mmCIF file of C-alpha atoms in Angstrom:
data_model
loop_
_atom_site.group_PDB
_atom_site.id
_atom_site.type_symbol
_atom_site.label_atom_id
_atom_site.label_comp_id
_atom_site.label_asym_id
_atom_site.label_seq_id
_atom_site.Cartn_x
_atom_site.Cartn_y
_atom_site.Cartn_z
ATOM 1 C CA UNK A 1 0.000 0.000 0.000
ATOM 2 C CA UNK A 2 2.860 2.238 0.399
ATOM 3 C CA UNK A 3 5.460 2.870 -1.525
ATOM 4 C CA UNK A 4 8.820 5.484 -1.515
ATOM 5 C CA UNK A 5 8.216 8.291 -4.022
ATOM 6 C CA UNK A 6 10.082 10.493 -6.451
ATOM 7 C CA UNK A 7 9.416 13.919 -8.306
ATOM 8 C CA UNK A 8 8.544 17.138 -7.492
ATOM 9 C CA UNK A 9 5.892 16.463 -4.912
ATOM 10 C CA UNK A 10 9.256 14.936 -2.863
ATOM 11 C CA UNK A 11 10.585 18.402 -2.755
ATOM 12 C CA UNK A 12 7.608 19.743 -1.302
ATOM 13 C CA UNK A 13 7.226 16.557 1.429
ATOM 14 C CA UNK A 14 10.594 16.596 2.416
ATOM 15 C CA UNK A 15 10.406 19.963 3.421
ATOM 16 C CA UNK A 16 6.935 19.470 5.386
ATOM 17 C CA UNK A 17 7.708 16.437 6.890
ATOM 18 C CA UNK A 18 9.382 16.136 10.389
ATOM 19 C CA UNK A 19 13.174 15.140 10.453
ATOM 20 C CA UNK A 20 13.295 11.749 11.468
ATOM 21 C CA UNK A 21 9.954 9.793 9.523
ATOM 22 C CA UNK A 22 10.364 8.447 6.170
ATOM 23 C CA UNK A 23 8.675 9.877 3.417
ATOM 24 C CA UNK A 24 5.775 7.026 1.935
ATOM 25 C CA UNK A 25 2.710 8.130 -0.190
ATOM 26 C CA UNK A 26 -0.198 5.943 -0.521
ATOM 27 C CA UNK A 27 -0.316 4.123 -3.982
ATOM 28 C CA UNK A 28 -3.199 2.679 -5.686
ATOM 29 C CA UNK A 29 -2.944 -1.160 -6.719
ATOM 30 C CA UNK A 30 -1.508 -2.893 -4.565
ATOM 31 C CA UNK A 31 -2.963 -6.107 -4.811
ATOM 32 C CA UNK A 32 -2.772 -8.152 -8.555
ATOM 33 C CA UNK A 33 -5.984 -9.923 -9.878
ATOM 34 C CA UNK A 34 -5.633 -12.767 -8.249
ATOM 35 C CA UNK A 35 -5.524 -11.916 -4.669
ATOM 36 C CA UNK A 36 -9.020 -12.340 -2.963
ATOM 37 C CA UNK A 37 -11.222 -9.373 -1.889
ATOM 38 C CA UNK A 38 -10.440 -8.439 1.386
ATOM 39 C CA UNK A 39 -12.920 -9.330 4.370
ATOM 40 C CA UNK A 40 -14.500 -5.230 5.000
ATOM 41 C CA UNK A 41 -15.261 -5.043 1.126
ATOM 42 C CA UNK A 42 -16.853 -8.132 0.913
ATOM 43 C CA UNK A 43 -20.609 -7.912 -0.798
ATOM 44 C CA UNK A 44 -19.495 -4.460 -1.711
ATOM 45 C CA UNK A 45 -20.964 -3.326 -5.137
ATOM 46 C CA UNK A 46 -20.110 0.100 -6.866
ATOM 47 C CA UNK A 47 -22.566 2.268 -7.640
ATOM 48 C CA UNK A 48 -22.017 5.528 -9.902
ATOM 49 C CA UNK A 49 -22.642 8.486 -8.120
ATOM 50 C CA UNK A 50 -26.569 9.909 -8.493
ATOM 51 C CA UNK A 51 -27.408 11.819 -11.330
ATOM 52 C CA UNK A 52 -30.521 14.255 -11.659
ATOM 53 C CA UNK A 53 -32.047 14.148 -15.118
ATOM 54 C CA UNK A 54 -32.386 17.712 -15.721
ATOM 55 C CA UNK A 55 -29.793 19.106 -13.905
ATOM 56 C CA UNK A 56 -27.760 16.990 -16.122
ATOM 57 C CA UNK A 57 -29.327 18.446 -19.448
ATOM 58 C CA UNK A 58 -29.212 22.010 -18.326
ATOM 59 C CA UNK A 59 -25.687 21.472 -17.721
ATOM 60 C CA UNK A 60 -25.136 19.474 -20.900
ATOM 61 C CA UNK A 61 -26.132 22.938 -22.350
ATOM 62 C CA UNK A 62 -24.117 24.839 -20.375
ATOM 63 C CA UNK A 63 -21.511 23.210 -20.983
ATOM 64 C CA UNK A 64 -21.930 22.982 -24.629
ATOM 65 C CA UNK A 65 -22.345 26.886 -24.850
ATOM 66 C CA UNK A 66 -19.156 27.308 -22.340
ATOM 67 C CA UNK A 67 -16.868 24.558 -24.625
ATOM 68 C CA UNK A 68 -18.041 26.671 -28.054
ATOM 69 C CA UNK A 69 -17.267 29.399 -26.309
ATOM 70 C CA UNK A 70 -13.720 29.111 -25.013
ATOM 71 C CA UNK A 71 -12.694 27.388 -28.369
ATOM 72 C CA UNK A 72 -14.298 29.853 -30.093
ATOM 73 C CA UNK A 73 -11.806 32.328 -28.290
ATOM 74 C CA UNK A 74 -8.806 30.052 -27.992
ATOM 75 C CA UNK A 75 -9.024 29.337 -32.385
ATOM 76 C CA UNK A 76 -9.235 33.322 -32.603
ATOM 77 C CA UNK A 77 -6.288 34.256 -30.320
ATOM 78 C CA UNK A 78 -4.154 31.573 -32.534
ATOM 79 C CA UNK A 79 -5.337 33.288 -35.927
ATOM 80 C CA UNK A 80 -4.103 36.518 -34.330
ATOM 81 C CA UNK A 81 -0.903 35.062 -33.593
ATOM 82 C CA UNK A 82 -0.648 33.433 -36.833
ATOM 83 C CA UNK A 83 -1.908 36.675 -38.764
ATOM 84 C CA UNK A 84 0.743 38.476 -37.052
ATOM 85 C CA UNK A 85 3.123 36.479 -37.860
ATOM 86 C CA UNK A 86 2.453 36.151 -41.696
ATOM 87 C CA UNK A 87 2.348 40.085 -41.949
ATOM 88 C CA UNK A 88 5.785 39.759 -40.237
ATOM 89 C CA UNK A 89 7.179 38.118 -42.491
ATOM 90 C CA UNK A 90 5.091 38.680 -45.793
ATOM 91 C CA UNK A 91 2.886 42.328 -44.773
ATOM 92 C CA UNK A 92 4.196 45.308 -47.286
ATOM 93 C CA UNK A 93 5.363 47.290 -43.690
ATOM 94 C CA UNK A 94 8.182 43.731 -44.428
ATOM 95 C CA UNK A 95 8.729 44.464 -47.969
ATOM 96 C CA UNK A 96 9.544 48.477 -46.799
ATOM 97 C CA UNK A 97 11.544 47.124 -44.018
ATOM 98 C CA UNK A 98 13.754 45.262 -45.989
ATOM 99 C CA UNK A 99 13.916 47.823 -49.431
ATOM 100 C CA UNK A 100 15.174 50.504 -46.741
ATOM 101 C CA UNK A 101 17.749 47.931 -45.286
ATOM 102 C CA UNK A 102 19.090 47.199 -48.921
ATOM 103 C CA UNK A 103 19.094 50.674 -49.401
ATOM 104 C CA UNK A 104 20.906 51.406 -46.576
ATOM 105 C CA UNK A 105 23.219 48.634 -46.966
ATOM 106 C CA UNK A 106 24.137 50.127 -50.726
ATOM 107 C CA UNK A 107 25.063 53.047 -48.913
ATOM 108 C CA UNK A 108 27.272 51.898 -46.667
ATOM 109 C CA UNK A 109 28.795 49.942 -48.685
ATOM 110 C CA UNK A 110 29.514 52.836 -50.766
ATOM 111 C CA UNK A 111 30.770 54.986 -48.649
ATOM 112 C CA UNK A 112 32.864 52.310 -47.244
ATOM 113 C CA UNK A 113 34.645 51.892 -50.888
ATOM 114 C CA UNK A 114 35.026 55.666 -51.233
ATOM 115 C CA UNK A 115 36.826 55.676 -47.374
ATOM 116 C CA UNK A 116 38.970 52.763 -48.771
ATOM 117 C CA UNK A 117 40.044 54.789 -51.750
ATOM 118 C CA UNK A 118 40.598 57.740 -49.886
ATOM 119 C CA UNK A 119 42.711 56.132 -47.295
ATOM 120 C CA UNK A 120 44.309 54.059 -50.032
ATOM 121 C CA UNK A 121 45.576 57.686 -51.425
ATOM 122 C CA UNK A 122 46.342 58.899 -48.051
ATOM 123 C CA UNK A 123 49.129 55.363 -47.789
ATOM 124 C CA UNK A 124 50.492 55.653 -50.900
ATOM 125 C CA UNK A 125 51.532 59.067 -49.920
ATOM 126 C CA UNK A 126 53.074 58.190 -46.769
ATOM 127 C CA UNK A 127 54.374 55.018 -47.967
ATOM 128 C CA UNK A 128 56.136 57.304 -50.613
ATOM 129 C CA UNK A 129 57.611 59.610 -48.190
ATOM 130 C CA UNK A 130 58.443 57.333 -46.164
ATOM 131 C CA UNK A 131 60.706 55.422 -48.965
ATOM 132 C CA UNK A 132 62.085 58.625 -50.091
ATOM 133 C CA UNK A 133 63.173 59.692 -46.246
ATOM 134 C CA UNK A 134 64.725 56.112 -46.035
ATOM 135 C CA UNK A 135 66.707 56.767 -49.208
ATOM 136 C CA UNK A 136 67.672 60.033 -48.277
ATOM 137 C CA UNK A 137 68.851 58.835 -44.711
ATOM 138 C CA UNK A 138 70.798 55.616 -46.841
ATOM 139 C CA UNK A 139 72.442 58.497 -48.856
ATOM 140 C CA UNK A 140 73.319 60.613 -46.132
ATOM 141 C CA UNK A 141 74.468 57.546 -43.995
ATOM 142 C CA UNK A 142 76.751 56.436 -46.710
ATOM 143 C CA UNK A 143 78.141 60.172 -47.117
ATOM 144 C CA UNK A 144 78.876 60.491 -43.544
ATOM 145 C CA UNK A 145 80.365 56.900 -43.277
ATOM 146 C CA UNK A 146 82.711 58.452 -46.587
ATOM 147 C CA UNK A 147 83.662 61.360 -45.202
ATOM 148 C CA UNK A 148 84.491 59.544 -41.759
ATOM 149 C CA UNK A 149 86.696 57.629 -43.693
ATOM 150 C CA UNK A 150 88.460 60.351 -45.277
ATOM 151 C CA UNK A 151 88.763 62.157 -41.945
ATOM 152 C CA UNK A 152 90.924 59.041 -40.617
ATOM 153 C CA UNK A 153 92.851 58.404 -43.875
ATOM 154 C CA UNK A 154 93.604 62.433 -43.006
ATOM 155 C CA UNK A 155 94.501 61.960 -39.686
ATOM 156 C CA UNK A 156 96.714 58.686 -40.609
ATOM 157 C CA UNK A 157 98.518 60.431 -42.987
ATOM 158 C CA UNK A 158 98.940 63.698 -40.607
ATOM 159 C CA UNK A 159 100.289 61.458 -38.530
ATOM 160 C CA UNK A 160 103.044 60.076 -40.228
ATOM 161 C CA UNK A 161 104.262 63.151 -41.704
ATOM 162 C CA UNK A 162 104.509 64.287 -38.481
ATOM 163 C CA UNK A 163 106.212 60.681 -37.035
ATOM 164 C CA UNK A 164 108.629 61.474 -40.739
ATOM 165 C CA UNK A 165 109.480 64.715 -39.217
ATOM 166 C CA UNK A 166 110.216 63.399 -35.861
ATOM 167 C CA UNK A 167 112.390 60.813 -36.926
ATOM 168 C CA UNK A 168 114.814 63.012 -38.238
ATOM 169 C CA UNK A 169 115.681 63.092 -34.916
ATOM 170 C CA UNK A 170 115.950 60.188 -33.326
ATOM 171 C CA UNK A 171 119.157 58.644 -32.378
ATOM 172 C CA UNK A 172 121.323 56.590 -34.595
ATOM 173 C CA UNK A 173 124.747 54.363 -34.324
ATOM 174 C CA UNK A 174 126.329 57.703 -35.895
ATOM 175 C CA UNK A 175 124.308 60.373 -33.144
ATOM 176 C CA UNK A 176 125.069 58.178 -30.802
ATOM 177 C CA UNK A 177 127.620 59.769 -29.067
ATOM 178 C CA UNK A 178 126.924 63.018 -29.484
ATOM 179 C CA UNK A 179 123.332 62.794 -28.094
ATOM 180 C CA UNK A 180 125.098 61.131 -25.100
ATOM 181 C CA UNK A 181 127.128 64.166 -24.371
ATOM 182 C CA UNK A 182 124.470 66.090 -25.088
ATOM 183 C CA UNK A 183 122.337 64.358 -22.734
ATOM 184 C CA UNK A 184 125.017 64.515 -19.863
ATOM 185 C CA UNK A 185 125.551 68.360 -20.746
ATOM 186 C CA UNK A 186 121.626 69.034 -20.015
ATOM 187 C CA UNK A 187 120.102 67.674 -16.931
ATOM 188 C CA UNK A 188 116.401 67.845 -17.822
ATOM 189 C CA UNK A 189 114.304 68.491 -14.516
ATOM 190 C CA UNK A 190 110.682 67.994 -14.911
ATOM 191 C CA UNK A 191 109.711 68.875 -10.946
ATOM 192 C CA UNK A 192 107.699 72.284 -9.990
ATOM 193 C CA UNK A 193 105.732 73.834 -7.454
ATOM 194 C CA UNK A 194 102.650 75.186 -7.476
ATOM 195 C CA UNK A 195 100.218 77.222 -5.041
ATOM 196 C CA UNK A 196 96.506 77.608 -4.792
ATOM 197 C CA UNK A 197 96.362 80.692 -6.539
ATOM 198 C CA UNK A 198 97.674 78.748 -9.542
ATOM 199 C CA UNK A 199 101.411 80.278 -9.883
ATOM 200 C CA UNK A 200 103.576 77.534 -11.260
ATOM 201 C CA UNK A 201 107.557 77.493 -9.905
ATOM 202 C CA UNK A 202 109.502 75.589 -12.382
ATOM 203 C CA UNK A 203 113.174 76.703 -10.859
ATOM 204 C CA UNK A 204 113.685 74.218 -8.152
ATOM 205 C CA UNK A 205 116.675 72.559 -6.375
ATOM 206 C CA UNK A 206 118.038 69.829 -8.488
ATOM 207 C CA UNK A 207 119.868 67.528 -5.744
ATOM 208 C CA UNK B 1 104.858 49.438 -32.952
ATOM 209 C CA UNK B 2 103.996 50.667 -29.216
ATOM 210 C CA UNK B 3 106.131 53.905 -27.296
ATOM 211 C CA UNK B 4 108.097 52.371 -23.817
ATOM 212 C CA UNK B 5 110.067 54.573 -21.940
ATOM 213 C CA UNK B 6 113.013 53.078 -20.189
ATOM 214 C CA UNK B 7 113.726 54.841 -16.459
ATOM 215 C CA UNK B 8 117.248 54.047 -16.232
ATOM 216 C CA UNK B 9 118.855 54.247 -12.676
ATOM 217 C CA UNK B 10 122.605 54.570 -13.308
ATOM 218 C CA UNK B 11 125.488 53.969 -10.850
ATOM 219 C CA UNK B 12 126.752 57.212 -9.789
ATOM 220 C CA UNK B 13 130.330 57.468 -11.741
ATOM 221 C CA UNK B 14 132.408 59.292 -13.478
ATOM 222 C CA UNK B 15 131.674 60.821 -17.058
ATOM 223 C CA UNK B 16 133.150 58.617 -19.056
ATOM 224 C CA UNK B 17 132.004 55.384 -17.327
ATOM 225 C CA UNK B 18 128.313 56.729 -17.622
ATOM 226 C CA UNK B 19 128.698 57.603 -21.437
ATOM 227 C CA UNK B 20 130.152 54.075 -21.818
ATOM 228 C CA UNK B 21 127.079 52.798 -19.758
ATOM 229 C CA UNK B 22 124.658 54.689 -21.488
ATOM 230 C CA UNK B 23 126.259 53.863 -25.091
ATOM 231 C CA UNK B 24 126.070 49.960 -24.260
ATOM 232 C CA UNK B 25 122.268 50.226 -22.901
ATOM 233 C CA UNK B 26 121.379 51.859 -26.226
ATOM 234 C CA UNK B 27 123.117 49.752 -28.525
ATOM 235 C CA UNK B 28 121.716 46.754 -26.978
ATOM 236 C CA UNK B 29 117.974 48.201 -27.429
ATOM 237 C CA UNK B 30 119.375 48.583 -31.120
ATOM 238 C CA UNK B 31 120.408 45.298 -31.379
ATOM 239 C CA UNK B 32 117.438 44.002 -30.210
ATOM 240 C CA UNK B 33 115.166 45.917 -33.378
ATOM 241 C CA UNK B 34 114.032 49.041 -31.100
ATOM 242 C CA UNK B 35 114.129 52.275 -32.515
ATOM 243 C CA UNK B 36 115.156 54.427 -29.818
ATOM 244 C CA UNK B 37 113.771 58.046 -30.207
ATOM 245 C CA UNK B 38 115.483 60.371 -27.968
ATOM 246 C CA UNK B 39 117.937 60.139 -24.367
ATOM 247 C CA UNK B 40 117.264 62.393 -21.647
ATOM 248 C CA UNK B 41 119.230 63.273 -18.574
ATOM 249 C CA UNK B 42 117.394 64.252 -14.875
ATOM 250 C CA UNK B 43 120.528 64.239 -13.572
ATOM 251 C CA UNK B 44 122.371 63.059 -10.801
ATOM 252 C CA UNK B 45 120.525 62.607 -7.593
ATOM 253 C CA UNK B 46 120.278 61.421 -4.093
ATOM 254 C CA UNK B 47 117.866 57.976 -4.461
ATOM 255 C CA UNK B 48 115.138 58.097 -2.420
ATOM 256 C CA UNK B 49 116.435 55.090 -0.378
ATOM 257 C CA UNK B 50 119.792 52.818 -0.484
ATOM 258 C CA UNK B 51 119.573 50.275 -3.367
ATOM 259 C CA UNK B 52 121.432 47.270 -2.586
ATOM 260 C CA UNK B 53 122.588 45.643 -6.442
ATOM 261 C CA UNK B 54 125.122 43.285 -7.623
ATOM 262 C CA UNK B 55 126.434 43.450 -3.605
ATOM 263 C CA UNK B 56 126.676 47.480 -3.385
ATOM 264 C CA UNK B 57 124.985 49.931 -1.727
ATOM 265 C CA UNK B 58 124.284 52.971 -3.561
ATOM 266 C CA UNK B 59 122.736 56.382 -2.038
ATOM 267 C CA UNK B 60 123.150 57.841 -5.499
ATOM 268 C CA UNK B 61 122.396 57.628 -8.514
ATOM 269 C CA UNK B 62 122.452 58.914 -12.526
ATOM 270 C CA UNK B 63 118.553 59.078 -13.488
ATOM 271 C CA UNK B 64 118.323 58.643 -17.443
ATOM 272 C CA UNK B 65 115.368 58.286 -20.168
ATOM 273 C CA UNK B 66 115.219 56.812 -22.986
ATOM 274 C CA UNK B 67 112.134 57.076 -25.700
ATOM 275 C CA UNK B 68 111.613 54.330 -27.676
ATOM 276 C CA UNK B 69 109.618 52.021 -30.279
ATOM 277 C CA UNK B 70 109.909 48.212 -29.634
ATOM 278 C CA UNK B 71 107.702 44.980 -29.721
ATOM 279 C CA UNK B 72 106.611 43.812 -27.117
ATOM 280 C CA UNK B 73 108.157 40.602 -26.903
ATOM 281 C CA UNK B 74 111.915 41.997 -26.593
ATOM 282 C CA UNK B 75 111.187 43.489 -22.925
ATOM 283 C CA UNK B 76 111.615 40.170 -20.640
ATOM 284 C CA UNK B 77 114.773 40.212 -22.574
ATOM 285 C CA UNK B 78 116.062 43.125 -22.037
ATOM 286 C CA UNK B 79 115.183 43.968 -18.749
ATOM 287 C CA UNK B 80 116.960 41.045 -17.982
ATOM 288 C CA UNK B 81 120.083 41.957 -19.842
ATOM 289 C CA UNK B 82 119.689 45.095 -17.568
ATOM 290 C CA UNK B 83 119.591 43.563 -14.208
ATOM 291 C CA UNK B 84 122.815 42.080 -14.833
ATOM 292 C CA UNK B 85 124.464 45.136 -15.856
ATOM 293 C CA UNK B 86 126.741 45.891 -13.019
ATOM 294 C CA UNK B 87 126.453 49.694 -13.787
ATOM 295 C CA UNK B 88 122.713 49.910 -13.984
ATOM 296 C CA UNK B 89 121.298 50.334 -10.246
ATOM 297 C CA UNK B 90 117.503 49.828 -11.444
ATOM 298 C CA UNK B 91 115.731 49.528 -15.050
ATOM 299 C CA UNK B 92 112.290 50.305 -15.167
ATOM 300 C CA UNK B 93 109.993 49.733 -18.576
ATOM 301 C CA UNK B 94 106.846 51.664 -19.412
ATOM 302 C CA UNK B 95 104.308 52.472 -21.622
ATOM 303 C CA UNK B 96 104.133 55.699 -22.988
ATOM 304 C CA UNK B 97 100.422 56.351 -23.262
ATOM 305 C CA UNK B 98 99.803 58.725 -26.343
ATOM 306 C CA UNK B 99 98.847 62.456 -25.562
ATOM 307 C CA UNK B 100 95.562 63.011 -23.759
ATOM 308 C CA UNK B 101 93.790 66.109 -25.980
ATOM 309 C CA UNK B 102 94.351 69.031 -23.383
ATOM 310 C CA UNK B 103 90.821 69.636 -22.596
ATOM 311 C CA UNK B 104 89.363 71.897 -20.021
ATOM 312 C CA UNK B 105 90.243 70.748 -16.475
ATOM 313 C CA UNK B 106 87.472 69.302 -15.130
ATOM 314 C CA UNK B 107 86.033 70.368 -11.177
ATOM 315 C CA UNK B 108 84.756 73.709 -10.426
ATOM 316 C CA UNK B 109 86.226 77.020 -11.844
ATOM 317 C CA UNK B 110 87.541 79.957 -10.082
#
């Protein structure tokens, strides 16, 4: 006779029911065809509720009237729905709708090519700048790079004239002994003094 | 080739055992492929302490430079050569560095 349940009427139980009972519903059919009548229904016979004659006419009507009625009003609310729908799709406020979106969409489109060609001018421009800048800057790279080069090849060659001119004086297996007198005759003295102020005493005391 | 500068401490001696000194130092930098560029003299002058060489003591001595252009690989040579000189007190090889560009001295002016 009873039996553990499930669905959405547990939910609802659960909650209800106190903490600690287990949740049962009473189920219909619990007994298969061959199990005997049990001993308080036996002689019991099932009779179909009363029913008054008229009472059940007039209500027959009523009901008839009330059933036309609400079909009546259901079938109309679906036309509605169903007009409303065709007009949405197929009404001529649709085919205006979608000439003005084709229009506008020509437009657009239109004066998105005519941006694209003006920007496309616009690039070439500064893509044609920009090349002849880069050139110019190669160019003026390469001249500077030249006439670094020169510089030192200048410098270089100042310098050896200058090391030619030098060693005219250097000392040889023939100077040899003169620059050595010399050098004995000369004391060289490299010391000096100096103050704050900045005066400079070169004549000091050679020991 | 790179600029050394030989400090040459000399013995203190007479003048012509100093020119003889000085004329064997240089011809053995010649010998050895330097080009030696000029001799200078700072005279003779009380060492700043008593060098002890080849067993003497010496309180002073003949300071001498000499400029010149060698490789690099004669030096260990030659300074050796020059400690066993028995005239030369103390040889001393550097670099010459070339010529800083005189610039502005640098730190606040006056």
């Amino acid at each position: 006779m009873f039996q553990v349940i499930g669905g959405r009427s547990v939910q609802v139980t659960r909650l209800l029911a106190p903490r600690s009972t287990v949740i049962v519903e009473a189920v219909r059919g619990r007994k298969s065809r061959t199990d005997p009548v049990a001993k308080s229904k036996e002689g019991r016979i099932k009779v179909p509720p009363p029913v008054d004659a008229t009472e059940m006419v007039v209500l027959k009507e009523r009901y008839t009237e009330y059933q036309m009625i609400t079909r009546a009003l259901r079938l109309e609310f679906k036309e509605e729905v169903l007009r409303k729908k065709y007009e949405e799709e197929t009404g001529s406020l649709a085919e205006e709708r979608a000439r003005q979106e084709a229009e506008e969409h020509r437009a657009l489109m239109a004066f998105n090519n005519q941006e694209n060609l003006r920007m496309l001018q616009v690039r070439m421009l500064r893509i044609q700048k920009e090349t002849e800048d880069a050139e110019r800057k190669q160019v003026e790279a390469v001249a500077q790079r030249e006439q670094q080069q020169q510089e030192f090849i200048k410098e270089r060659e100042r310098e050896i004239l200058k090391l030619q001119e030098d060693a005219k004086n250097f000392i040889t297996l023939e100077n040899l002994d003169q620059r050595i007198e010399a050098a004995l005759d000369n004391p060289k003295n490299y010391n000096f003094a100096i103050d704050k102020e900045g005066r400079v005493v070169k004549q000091t005391m050679l020991q | 080739m790179p600029r050394y500068e030989l400090a040459l401490i000399l013995k203190a001696m007479q003048r012509p055992g100093t020119s003889a000194a000085l004329r064997r130092t240089v011809e053995t930098l010649m010998e050895r492929g330097a080009v030696v560029r000029d001799l200078e003299n700072l005279g003779e002058r009380l060492l700043p302490y008593t060098i002890t060489k080849h067993n003497q003591r010496h309180s002073r001595g003949g300071y001498f430079l000499v400029d010149f252009y060698a490789a690099p690989s004669i030096l260990t040579g030659l300074l050796d050569h020059l400690h066993r000189d028995v005239d030369v007190v103390r040889p001393t090889v550097l670099k010459k560095d070339a010529q800083v560009p005189s610039s502005n001295c640098c730190g606040p002016q006056q």
